[in-house]
mmCIF file of C-alpha atoms and ligand atoms in Angstrom:
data_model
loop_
_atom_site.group_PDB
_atom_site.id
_atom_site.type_symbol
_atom_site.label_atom_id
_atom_site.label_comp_id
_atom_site.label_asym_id
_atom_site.label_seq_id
_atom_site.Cartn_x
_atom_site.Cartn_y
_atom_site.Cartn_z
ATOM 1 C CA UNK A 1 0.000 0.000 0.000
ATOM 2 C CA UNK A 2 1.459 3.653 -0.974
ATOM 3 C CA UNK A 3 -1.412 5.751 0.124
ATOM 4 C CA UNK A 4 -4.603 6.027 2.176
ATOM 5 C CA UNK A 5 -7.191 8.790 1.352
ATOM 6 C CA UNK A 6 -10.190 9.087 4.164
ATOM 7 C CA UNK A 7 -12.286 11.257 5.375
ATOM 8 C CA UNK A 8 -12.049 13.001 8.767
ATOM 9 C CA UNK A 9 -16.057 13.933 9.840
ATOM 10 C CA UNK A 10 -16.738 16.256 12.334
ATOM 11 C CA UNK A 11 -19.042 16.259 15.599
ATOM 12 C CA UNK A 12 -21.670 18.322 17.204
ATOM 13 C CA UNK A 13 -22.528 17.831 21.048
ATOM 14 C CA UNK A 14 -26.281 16.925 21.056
ATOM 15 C CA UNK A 15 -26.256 17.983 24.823
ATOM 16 C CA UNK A 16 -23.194 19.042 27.135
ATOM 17 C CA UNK A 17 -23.086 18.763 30.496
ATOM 18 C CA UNK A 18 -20.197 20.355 32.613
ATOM 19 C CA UNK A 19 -20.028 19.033 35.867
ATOM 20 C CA UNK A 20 -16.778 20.363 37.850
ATOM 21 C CA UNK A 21 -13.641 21.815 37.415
ATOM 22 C CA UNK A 22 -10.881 19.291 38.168
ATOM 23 C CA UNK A 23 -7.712 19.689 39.785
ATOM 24 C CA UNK A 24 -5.812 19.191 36.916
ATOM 25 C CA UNK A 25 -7.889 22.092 35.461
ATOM 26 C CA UNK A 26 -9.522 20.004 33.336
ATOM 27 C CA UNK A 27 -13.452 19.889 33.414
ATOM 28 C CA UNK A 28 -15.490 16.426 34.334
ATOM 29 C CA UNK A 29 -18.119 16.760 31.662
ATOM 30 C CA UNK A 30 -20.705 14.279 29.765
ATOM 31 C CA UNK A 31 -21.774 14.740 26.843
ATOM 32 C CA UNK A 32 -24.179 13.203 24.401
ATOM 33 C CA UNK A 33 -21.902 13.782 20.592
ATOM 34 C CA UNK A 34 -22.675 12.648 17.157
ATOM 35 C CA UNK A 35 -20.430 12.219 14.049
ATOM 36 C CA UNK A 36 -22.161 14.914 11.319
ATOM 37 C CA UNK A 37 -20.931 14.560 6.773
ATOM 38 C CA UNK A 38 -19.114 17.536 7.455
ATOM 39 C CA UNK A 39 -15.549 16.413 6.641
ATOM 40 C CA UNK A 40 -11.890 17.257 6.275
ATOM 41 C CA UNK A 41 -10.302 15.315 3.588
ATOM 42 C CA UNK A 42 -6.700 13.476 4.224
ATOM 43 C CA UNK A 43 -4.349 11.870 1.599
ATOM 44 C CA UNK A 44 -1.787 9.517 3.728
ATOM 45 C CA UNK A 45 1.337 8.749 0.817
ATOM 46 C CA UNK A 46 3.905 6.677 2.581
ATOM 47 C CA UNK A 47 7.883 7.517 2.824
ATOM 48 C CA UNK A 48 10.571 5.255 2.915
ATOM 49 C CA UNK A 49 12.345 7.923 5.357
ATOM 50 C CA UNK A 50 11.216 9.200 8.591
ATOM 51 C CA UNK A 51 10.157 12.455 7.642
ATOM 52 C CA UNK A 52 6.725 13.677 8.299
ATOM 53 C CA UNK A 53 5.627 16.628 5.768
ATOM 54 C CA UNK A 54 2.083 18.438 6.066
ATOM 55 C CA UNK A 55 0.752 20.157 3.627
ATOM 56 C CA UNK A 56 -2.600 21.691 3.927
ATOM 57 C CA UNK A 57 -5.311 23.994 3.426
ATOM 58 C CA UNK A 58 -7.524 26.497 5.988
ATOM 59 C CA UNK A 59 -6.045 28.961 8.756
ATOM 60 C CA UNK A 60 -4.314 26.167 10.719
ATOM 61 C CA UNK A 61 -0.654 25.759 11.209
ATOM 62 C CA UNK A 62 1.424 23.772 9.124
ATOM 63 C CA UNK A 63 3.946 22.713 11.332
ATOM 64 C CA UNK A 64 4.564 20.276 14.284
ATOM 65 C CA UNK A 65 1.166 22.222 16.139
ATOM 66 C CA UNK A 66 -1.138 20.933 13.775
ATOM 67 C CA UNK A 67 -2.963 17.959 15.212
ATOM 68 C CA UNK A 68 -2.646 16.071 12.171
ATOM 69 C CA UNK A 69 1.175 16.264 12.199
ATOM 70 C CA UNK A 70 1.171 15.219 16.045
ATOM 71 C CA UNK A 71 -0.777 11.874 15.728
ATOM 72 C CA UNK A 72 1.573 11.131 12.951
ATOM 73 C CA UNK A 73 4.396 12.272 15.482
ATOM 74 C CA UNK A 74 2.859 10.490 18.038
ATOM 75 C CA UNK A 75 2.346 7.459 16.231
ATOM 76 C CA UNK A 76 5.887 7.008 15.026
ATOM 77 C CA UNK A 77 7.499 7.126 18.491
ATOM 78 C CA UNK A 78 4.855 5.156 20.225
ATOM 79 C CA UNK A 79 5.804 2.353 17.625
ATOM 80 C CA UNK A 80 8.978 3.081 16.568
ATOM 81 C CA UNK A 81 8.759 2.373 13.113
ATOM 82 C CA UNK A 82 11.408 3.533 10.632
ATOM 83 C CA UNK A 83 8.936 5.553 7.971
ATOM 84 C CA UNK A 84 7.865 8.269 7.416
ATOM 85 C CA UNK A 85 4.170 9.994 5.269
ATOM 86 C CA UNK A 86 3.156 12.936 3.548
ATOM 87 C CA UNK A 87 -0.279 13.990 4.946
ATOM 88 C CA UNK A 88 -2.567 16.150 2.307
ATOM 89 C CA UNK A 89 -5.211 18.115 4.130
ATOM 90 C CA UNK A 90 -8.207 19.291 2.692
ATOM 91 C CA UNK A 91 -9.576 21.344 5.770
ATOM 92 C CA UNK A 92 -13.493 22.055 5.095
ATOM 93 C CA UNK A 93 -14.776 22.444 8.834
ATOM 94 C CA UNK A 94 -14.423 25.194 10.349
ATOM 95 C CA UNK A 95 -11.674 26.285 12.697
ATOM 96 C CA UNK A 96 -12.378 26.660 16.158
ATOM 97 C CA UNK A 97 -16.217 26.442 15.725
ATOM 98 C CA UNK A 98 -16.706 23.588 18.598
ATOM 99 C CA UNK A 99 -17.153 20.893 15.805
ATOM 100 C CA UNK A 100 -13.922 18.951 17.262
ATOM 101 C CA UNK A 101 -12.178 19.482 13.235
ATOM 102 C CA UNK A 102 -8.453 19.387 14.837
ATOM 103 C CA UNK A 103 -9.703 15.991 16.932
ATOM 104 C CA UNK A 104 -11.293 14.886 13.711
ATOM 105 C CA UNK A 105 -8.211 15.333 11.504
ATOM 106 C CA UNK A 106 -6.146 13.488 14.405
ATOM 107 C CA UNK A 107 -7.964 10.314 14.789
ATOM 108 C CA UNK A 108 -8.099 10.126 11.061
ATOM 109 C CA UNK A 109 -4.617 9.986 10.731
ATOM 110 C CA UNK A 110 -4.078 7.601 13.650
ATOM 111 C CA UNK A 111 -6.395 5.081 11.895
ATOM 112 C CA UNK A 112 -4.811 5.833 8.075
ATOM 113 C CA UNK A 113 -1.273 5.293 9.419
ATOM 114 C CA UNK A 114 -2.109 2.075 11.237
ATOM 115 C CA UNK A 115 -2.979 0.584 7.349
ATOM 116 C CA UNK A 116 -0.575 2.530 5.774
ATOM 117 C CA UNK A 117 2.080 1.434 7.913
ATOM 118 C CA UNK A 118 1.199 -1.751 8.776
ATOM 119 C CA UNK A 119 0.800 -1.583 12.463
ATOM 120 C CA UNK A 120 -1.721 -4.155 13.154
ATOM 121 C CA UNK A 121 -3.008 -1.821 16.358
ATOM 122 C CA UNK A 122 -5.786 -2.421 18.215
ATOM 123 C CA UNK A 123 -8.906 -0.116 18.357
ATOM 124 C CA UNK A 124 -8.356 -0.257 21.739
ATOM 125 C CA UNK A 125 -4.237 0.558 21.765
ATOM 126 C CA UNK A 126 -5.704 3.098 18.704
ATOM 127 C CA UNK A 127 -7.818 4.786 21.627
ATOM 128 C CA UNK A 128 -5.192 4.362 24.002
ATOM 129 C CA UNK A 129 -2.842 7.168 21.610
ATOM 130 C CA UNK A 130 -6.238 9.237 20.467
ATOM 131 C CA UNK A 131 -6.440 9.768 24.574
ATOM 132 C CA UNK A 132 -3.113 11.523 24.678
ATOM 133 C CA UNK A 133 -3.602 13.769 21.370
ATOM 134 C CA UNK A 134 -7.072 15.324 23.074
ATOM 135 C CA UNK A 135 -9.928 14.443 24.871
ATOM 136 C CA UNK A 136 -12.314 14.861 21.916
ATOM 137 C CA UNK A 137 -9.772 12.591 19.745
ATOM 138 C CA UNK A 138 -11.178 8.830 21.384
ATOM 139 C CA UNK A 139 -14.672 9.618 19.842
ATOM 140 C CA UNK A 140 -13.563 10.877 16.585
ATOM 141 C CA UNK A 141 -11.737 7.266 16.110
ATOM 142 C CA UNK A 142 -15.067 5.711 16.445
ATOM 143 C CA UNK A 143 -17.872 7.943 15.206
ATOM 144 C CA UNK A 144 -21.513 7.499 15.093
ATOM 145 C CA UNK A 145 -23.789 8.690 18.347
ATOM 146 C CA UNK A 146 -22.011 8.249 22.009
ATOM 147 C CA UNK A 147 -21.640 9.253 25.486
ATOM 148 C CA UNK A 148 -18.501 11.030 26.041
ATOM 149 C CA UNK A 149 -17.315 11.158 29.715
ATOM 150 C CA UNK A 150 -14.441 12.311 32.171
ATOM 151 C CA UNK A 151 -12.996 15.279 30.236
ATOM 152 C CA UNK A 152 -14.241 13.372 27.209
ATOM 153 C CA UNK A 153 -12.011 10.656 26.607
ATOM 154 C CA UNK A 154 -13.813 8.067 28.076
ATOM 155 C CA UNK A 155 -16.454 6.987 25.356
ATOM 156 C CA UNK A 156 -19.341 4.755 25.323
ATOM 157 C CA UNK A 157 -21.164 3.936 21.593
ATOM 158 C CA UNK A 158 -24.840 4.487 21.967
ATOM 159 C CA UNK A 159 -27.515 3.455 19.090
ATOM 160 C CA UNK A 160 -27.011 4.695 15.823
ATOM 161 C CA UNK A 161 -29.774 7.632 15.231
ATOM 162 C CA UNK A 162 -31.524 7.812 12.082
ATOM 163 C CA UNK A 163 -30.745 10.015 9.405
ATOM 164 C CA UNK A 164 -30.825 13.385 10.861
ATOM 165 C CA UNK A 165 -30.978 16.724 8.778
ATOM 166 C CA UNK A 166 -29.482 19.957 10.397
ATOM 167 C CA UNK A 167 -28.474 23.319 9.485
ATOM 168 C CA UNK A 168 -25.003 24.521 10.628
ATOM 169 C CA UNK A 169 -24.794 27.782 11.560
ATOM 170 C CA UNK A 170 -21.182 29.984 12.429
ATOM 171 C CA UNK A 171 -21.422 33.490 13.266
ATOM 172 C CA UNK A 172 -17.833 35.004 12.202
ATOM 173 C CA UNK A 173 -16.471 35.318 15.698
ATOM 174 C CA UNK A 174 -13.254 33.878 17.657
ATOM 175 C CA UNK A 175 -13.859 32.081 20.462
ATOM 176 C CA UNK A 176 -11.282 30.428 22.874
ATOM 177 C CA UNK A 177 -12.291 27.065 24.417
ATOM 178 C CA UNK A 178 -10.172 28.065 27.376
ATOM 179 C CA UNK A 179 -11.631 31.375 27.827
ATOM 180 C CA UNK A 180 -15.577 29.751 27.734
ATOM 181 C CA UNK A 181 -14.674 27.343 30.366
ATOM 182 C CA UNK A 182 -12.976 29.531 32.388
ATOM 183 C CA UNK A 183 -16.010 32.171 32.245
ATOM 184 C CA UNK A 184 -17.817 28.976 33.282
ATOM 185 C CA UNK A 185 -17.531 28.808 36.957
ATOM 186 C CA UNK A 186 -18.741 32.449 37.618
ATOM 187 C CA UNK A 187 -22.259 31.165 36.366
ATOM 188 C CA UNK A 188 -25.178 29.377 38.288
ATOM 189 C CA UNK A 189 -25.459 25.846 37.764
ATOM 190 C CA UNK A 190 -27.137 24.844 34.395
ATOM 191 C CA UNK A 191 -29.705 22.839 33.902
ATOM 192 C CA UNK A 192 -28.448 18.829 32.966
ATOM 193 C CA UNK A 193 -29.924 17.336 29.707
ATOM 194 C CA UNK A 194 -27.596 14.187 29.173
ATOM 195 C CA UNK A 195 -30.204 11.927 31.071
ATOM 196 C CA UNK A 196 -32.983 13.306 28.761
ATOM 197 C CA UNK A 197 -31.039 13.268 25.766
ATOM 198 C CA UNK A 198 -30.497 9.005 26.321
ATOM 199 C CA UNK A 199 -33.933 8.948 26.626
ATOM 200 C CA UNK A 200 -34.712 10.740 23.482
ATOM 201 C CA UNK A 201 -32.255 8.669 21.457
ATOM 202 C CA UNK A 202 -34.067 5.614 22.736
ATOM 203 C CA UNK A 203 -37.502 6.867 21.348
ATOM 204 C CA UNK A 204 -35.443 7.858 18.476
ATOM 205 C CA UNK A 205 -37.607 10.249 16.996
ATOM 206 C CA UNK A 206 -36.605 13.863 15.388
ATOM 207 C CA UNK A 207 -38.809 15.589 17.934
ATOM 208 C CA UNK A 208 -37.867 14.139 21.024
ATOM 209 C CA UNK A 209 -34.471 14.558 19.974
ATOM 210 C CA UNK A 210 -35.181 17.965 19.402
ATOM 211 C CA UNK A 211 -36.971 19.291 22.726
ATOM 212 C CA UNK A 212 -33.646 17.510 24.784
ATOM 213 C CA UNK A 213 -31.050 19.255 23.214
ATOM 214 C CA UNK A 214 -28.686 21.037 25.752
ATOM 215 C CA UNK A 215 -25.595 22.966 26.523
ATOM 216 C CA UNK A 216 -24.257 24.410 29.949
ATOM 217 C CA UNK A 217 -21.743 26.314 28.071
ATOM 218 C CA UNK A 218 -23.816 28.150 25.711
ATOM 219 C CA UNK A 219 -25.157 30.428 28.240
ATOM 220 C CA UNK A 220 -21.336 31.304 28.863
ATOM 221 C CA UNK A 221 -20.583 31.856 25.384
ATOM 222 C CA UNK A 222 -23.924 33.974 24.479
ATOM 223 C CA UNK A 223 -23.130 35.967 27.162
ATOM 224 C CA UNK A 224 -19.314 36.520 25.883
ATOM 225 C CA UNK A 225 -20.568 36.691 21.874
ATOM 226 C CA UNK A 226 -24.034 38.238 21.566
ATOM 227 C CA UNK A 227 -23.586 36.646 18.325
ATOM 228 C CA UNK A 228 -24.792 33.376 19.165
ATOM 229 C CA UNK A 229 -27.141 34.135 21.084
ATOM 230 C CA UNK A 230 -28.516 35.762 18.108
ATOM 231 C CA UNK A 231 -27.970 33.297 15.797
ATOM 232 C CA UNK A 232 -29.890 30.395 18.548
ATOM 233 C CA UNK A 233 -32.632 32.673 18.129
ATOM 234 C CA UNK A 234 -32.715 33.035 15.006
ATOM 235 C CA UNK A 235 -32.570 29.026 14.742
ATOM 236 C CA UNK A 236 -34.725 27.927 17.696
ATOM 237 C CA UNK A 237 -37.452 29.959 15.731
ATOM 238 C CA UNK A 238 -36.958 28.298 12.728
ATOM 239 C CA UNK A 239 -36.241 24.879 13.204
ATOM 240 C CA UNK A 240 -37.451 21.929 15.533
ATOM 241 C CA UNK A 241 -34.568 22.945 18.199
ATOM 242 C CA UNK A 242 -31.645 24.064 18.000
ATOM 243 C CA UNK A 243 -28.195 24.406 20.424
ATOM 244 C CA UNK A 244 -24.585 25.612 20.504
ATOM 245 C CA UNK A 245 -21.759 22.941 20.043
ATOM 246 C CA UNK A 246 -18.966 22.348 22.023
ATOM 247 C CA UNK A 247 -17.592 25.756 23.341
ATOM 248 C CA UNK A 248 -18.920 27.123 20.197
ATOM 249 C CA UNK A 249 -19.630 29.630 18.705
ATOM 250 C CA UNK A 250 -21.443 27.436 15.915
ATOM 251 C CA UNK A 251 -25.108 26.811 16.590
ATOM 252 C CA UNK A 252 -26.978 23.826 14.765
ATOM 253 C CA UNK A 253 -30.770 23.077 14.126
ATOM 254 C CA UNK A 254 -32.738 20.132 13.760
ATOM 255 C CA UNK A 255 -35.224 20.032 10.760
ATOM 256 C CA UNK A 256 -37.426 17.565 8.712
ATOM 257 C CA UNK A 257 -35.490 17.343 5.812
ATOM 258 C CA UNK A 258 -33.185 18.512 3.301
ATOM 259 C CA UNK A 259 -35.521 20.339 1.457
ATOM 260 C CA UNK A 260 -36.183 22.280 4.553
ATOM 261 C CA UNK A 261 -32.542 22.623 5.401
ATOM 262 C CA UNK A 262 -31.910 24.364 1.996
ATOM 263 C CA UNK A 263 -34.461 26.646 2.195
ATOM 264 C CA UNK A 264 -33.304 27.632 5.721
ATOM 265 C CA UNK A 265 -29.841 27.751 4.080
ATOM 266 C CA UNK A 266 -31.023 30.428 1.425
ATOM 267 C CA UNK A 267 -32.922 32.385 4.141
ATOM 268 C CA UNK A 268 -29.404 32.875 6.394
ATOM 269 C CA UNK A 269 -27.509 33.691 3.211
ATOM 270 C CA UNK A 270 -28.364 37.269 3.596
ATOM 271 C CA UNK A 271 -26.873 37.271 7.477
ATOM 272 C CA UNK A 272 -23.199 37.826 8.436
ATOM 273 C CA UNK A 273 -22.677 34.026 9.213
ATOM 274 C CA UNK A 274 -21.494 30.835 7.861
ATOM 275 C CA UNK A 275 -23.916 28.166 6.852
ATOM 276 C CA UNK A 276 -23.817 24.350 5.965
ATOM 277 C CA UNK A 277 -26.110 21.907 5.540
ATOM 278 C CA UNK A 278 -25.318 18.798 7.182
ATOM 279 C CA UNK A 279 -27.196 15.414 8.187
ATOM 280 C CA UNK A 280 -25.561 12.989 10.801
ATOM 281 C CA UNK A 281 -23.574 9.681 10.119
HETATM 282 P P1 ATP B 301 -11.521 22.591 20.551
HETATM 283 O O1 ATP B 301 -12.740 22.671 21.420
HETATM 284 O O2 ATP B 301 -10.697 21.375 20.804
HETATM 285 O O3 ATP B 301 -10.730 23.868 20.518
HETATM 286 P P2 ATP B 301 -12.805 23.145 18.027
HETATM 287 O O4 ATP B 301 -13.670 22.239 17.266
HETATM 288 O O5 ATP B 301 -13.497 24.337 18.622
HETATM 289 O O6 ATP B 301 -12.083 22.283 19.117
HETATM 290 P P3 ATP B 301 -10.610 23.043 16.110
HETATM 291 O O7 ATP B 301 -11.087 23.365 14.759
HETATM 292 O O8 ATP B 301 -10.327 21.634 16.419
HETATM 293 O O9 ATP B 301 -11.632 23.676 17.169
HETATM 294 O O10 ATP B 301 -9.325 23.953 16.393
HETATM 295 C C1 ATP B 301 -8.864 24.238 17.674
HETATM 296 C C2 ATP B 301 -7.419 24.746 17.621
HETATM 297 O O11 ATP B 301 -6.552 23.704 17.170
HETATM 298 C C3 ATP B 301 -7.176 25.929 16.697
HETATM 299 O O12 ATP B 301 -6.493 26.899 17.450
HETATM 300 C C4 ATP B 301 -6.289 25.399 15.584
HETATM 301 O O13 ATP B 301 -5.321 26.337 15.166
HETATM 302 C C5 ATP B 301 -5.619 24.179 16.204
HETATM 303 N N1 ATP B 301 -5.377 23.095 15.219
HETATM 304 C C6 ATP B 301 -4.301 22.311 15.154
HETATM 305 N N2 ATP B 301 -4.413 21.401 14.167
HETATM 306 C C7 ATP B 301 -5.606 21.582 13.595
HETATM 307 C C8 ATP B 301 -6.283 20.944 12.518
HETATM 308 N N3 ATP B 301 -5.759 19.932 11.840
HETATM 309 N N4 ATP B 301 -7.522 21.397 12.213
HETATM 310 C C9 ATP B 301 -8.066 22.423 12.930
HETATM 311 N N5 ATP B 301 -7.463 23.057 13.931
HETATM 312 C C10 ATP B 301 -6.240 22.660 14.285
#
């Protein structure tokens, strides 16, 4: 084998639960997360020699920081093996929207190398090395609807949902992870919706799905960007339900079906934001 191409598919948090700062500074959280078509797309070509090369496309860096380069990194020491790859990335999602594109890229590389190199790992030793690249990493490598736990590494598959449309939406703002979870603490207790979330995907209908969606940190991060609070309400009047992802600052909406989605698309077109229409994998 001389090269691998795959695709690296982003997530949204379906509901987000934060419940405690560690003492590591972490945060214990649990989270209901689903893999969404949104992708990055990776071309693995295999080296005889050692070297690692990136090139790729997007504001990201192209150099040792970029996640993609560190599971390859990681990978080669954890093994030792004597070669090297050229990885070809084709970023699509979003930077630093709280669609976990970084963790995405890493796990896909992780899983690309072990065939492209001929590992033979594990999913579980595969998880083991997604751990230490980011907590978000573990679920990437295994996609589809879960329960994350602990600061998210810990990951439990749930039932596949049904096909799921949703419309994407990014208001043009930077927002720091670390600066959202910080702000965290100085606000009252949110309310949980994990439990009810579980319960929704068992019924497994839209609407259920729909009225349980959650975030404790998008109070935090409306309150820091009055963008997205703008852009929720602008959703959550337009669509079954809708909620921030991650630390944001992108906000997604549930709706019946694509046909829907695209007209809701053409409606935000005229608004300062990003848009994509997306249904879940
Ligand atoms: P997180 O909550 O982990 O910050 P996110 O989904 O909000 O995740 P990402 O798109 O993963 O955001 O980017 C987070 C940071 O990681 C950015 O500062 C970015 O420069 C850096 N980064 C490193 N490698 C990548 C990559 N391959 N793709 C995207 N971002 C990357």
């Amino acid at each position: 084998m001389q090269a691998v191409s795959l695709k690296a598919y982003a997530k949204i948090n379906l509901a987000l639960d934060v419940l405690r700062r560690r003492e590591d500074g972490y945060h214990e959280i649990r989270s209901v997360v689903q893999t969404i078509s949104l992708a990055d797309d990776l071309r693995l070509i295999l080296k005889d020699s050692p070297e690692i090369q990136l090139v790729c496309t997007g504001d990201v860096p192209r150099d040792e920081r970029n996640l993609a380069y560190r599971a390859a990194r990681l990978l080669q020491e954890e093994t030792q093996i004597p070669k090297g790859v050229r990885i070809e990335l084709e970023k699509t999602i979003p930077v630093g929207a709280g669609l976990g594109g970084g963790s995405a890229d890493a796990a896909a590389v992780v899983k690309g190398l072990n065939d492209l190199w001929e590992l033979g790992l594990s999913e579980r030793e595969m998880l083991r090395i997604c751990a230490r690249l980011g907590s978000d990493v573990p679920f990437c490598l295994l996609g589809g609807t879960a329960l994350m736990q602990g600061r998210g590494e810990v990951v439990e598959p749930l039932p596949r949902l049904g096909e799921l449309w949703l419309v994407l939406v990014r208001p043009r703002v930077q927002v720091s992870t670390a600066q959202v979870y910080r702000a965290w603490s100085q606000f009252p207790p949110g309310q949980p919706m994990v439990d009810r979330m579980l319960e929704a995907i068992r019924l497994r209908t839209p609407m259920a799905i729909a009225q349980s969606l959650g975030n404790m940190l998008e109070p935090v991060a409306s309150c820091l960007f009055p963008e997205v609070a703008q852009v929720k309400w602008f959703l959550g009047n337009h669509t079954l339900g809708a909620v921030m992802s991650g630390s944001g600052p992108t906000v997604f909406g549930i709706v019946e079906s694509e046909e829907e989605a695209r007209d809701l698309e053409e409606r935000i077109k005229s608004h300062p934001w990003d848009v994509f229409v997306v249904r879940t994998v």
